[in-house]
mmCIF file of C-alpha atoms in Angstrom:
data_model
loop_
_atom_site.group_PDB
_atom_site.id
_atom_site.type_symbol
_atom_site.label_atom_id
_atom_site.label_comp_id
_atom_site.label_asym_id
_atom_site.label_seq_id
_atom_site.Cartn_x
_atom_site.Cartn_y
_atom_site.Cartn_z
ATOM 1 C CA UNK I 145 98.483 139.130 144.805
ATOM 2 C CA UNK I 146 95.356 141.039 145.617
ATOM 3 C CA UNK I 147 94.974 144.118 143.262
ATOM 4 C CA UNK I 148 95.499 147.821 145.670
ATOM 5 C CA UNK I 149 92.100 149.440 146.600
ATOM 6 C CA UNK I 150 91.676 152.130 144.182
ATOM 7 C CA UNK I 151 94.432 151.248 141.582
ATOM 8 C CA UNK I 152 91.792 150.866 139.014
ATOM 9 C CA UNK I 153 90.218 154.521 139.378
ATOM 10 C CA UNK I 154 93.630 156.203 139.422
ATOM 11 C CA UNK I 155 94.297 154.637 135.895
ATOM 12 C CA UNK I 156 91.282 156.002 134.743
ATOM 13 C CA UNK I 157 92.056 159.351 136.365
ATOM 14 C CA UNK I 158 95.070 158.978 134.319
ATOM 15 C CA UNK I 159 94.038 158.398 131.150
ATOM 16 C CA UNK I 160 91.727 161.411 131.390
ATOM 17 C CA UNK I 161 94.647 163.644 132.542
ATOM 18 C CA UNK I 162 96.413 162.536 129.334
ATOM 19 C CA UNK I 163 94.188 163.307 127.011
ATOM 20 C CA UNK I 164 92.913 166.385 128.703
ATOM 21 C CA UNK I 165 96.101 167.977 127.722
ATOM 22 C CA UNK I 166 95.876 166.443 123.789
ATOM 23 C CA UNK I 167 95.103 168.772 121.392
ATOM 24 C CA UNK I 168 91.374 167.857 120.081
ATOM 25 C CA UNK I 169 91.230 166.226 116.650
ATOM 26 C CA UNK I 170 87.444 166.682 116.635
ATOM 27 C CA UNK I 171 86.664 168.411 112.863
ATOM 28 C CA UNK I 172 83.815 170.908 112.552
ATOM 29 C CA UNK I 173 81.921 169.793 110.084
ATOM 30 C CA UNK I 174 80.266 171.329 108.387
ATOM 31 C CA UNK I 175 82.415 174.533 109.020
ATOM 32 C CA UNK I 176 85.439 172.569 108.070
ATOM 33 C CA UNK I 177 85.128 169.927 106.048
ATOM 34 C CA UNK I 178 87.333 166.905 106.051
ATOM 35 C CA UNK I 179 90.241 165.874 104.660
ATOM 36 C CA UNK I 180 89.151 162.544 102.786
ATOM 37 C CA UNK I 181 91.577 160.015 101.127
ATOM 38 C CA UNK I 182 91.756 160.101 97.392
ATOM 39 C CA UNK I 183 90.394 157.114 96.766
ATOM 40 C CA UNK I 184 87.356 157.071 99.054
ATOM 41 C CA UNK I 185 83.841 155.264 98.718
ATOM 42 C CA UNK I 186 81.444 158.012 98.437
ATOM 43 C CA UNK I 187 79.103 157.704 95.292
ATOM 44 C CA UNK I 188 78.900 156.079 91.935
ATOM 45 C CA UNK I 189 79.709 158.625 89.352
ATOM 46 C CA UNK I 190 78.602 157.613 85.393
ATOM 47 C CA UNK I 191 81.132 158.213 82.456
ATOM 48 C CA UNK I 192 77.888 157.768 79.659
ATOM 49 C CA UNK I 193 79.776 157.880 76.994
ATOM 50 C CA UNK I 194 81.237 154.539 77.690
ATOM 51 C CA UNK I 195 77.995 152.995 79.105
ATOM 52 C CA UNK I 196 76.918 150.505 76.017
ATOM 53 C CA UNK I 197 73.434 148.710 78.356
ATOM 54 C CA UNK I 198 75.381 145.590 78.977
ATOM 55 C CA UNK I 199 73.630 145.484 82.219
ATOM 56 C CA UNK I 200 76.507 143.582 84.302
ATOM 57 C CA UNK I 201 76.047 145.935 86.710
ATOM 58 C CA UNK I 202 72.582 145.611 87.695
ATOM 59 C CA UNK I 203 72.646 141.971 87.205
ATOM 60 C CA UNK I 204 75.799 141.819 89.421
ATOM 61 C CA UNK I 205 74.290 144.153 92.097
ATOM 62 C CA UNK I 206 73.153 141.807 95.335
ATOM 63 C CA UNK I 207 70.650 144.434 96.364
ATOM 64 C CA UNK I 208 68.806 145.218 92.770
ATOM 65 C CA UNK I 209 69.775 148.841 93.341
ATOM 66 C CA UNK I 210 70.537 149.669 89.441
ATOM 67 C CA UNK I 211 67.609 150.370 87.545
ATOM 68 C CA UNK I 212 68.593 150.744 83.553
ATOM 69 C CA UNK I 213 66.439 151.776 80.659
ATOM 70 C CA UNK I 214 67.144 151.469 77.171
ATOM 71 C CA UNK I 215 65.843 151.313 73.451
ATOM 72 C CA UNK I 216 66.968 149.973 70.180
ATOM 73 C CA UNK I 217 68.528 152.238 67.054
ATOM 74 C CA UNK I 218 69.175 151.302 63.671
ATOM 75 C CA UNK I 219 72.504 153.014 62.797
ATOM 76 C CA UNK I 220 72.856 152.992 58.421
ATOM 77 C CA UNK I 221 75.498 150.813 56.581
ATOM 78 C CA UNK I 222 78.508 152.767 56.696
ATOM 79 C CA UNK I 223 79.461 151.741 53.299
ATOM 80 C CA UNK I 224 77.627 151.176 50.899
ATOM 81 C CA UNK I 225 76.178 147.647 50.344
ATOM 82 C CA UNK I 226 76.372 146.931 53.967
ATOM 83 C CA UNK I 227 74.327 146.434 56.266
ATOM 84 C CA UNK I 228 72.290 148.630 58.937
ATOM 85 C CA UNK I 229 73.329 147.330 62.820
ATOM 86 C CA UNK I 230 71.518 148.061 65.812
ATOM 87 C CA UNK I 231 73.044 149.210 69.311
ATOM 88 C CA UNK I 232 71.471 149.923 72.662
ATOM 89 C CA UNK I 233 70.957 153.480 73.856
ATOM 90 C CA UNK I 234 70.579 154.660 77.261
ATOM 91 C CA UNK I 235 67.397 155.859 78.259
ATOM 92 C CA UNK I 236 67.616 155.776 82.115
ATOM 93 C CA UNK I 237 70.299 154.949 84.855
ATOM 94 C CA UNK I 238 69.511 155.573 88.074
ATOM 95 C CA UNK I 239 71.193 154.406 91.756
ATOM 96 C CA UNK I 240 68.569 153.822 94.630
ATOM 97 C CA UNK I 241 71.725 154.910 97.148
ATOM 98 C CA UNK I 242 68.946 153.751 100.013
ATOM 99 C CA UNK I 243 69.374 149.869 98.967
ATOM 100 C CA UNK I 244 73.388 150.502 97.762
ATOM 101 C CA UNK I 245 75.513 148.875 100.666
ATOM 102 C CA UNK I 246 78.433 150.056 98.396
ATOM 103 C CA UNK I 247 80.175 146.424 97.925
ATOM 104 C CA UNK I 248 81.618 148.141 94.537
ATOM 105 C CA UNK I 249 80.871 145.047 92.418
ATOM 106 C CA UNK I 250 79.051 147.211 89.765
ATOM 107 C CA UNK I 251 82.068 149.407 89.449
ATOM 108 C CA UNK I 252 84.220 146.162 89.043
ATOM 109 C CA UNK I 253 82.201 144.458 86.782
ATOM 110 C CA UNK I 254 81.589 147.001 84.213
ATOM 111 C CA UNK I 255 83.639 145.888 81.115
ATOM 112 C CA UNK I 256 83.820 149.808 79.449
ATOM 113 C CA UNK I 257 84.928 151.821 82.631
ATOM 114 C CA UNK I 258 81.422 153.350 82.604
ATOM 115 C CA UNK I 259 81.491 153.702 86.759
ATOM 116 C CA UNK I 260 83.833 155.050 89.285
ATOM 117 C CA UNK I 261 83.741 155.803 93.007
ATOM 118 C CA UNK I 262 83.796 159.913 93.986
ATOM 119 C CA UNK I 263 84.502 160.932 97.126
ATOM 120 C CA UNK I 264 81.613 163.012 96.803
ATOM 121 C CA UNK I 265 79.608 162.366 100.071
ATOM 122 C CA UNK I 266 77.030 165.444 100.954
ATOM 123 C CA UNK I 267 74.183 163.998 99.582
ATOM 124 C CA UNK I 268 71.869 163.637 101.927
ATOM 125 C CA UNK I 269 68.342 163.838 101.700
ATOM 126 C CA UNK I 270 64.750 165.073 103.899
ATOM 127 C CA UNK I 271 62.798 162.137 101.680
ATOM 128 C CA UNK I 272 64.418 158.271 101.411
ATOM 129 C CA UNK I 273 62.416 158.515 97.819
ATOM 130 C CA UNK I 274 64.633 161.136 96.929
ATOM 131 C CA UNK I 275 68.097 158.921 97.500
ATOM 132 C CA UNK I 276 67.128 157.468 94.045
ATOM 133 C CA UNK I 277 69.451 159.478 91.725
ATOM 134 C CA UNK I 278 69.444 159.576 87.868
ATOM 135 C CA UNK I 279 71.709 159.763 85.117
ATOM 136 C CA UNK I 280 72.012 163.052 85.409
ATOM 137 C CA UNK I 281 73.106 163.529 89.238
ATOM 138 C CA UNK I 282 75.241 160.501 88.281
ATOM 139 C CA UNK I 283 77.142 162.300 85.718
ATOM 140 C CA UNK I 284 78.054 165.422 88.194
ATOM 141 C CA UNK I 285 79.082 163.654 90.137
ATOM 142 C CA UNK I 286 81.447 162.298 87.648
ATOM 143 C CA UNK I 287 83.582 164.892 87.381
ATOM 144 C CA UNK I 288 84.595 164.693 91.388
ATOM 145 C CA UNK I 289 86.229 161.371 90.671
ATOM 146 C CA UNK I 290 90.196 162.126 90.906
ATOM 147 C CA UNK I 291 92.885 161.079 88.473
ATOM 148 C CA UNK I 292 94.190 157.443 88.995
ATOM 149 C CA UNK I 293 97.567 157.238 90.491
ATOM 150 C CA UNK I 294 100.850 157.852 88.729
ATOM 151 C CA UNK I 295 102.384 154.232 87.661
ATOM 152 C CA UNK I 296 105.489 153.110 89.331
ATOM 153 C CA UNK I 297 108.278 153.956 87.643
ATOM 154 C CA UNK I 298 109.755 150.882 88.155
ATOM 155 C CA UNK I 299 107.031 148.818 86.878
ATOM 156 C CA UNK I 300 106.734 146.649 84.000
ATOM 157 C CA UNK I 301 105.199 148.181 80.823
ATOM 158 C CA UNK I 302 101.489 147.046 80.143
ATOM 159 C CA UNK I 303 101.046 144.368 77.669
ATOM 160 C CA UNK I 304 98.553 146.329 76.314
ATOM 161 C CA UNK I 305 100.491 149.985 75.487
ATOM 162 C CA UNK I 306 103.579 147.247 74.439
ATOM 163 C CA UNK I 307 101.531 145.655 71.971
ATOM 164 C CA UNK I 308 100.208 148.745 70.434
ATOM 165 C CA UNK I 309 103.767 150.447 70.319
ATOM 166 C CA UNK I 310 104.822 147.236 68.307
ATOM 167 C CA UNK I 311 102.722 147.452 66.017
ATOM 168 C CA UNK I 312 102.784 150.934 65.595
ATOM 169 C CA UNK I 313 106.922 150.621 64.904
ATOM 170 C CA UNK I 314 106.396 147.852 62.412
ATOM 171 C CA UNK I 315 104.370 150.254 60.698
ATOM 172 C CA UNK I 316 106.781 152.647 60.654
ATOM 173 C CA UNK I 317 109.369 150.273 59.333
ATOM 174 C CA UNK I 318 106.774 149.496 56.536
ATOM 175 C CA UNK I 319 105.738 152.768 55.775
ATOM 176 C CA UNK I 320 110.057 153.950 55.145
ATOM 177 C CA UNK I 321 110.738 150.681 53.275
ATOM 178 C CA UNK I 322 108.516 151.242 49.735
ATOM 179 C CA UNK I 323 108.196 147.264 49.572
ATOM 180 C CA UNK I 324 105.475 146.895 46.673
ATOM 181 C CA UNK I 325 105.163 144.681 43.690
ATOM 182 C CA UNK I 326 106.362 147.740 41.673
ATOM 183 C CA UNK I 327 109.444 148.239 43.562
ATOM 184 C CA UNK I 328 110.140 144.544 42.976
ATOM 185 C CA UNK I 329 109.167 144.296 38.952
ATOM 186 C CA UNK I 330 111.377 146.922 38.145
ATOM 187 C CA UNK I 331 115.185 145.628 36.823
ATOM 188 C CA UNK I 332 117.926 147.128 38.123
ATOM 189 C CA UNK I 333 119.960 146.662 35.189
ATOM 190 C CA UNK I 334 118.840 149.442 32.567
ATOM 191 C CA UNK I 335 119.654 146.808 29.906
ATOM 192 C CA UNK I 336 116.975 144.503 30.782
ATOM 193 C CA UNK I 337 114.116 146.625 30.430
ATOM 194 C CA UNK I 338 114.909 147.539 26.794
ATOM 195 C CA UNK I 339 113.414 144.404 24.999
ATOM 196 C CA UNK I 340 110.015 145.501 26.762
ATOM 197 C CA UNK I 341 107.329 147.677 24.907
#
């Protein structure tokens, strides 16, 4: 059956007429500025605090767009007699955001919880050299990242928090029971202890 002449332009007629009576869902940015979802890509904040130089993440990263600094300190025996250890301490961590194609394998990698996404996303620059931000941008924009989600009700308990409230109620139970090797020399009949000197 051959199609009618004109059927196809009065479906796109139509389809105009429909939407010309839609509200518009355009946003005016940057007068308005949008509603994002919690848990969207934007940056890579940095918690430092947990950041111990591992480097995972910049060997991880497939575009080589972590650059990491550190240096050696001797920290002193913390008793005495011991010995003096050495740890890593961060000199530099910067993101080139012009090579990041924000795969998130840095954030998944790191073993100490040291990077998160923000939705932080206005950070655009004049310069491409200036899209390489430091430590110190990183950390701002640390404090944009929200709070993780509530856990299900419903859900099992972590074997992590059930572990540690085990062991914290055995504790407990040792702490109210005075179990010692005193408790268990002593006689219980007064008698008995009256041959000793």
């Amino acid at each position: 059956m051959s199609p009618v002449p004109g059927s196809g332009l009065a479906k796109g007629l139509a389809v105009t007429l429909r939407t010309m009576t839609k509200k518009t869902v355009t946003e005016q940015y940057p007068d308005a500025l949008p509603d994002l979802p919690p848990r969207t890509r934007g940056v890579i904040g940095l918690f430092e605090e947990n950041c111990t130089v591992c480097m995972l993440c910049a060997r991880e990263c497939p575009d080589w767009c972590i650059y990491i600094d550190s240096h050696k300190e001797t920290v002193p025996a913390a008793t005495p007699g011991g010995r003096e250890r050495s740890r890593n301490v961060l000199d530099r961590f910067a993101i080139d955001f012009s090579l990041c194609m924000y795969c998130g394998i840095c954030i998944e990698v790191c073993p100490f919880d040291a990077l998160f996404w923000s939705p932080e996303f206005e950070y655009a620059e004049t310069d491409i050299r200036d899209l390489t931000h430091e430590r110190d941008k990183l950390r701002e924009w640390m404090w944009t990242v929200p709070a993780p989600p509530a856990l299900d009700p419903g859900a099992e308990e972590p074997k992590e928090i059930a572990a540690a409230r085990k062991t914290a109620e055995k504790l407990a139970a040792a702490q109210a029971e005075p179990t010692g090797p005193k408790a268990q020399a002593e006689p219980t009949d007064p008698k008995e202890g009256e041959g000793r000197s």
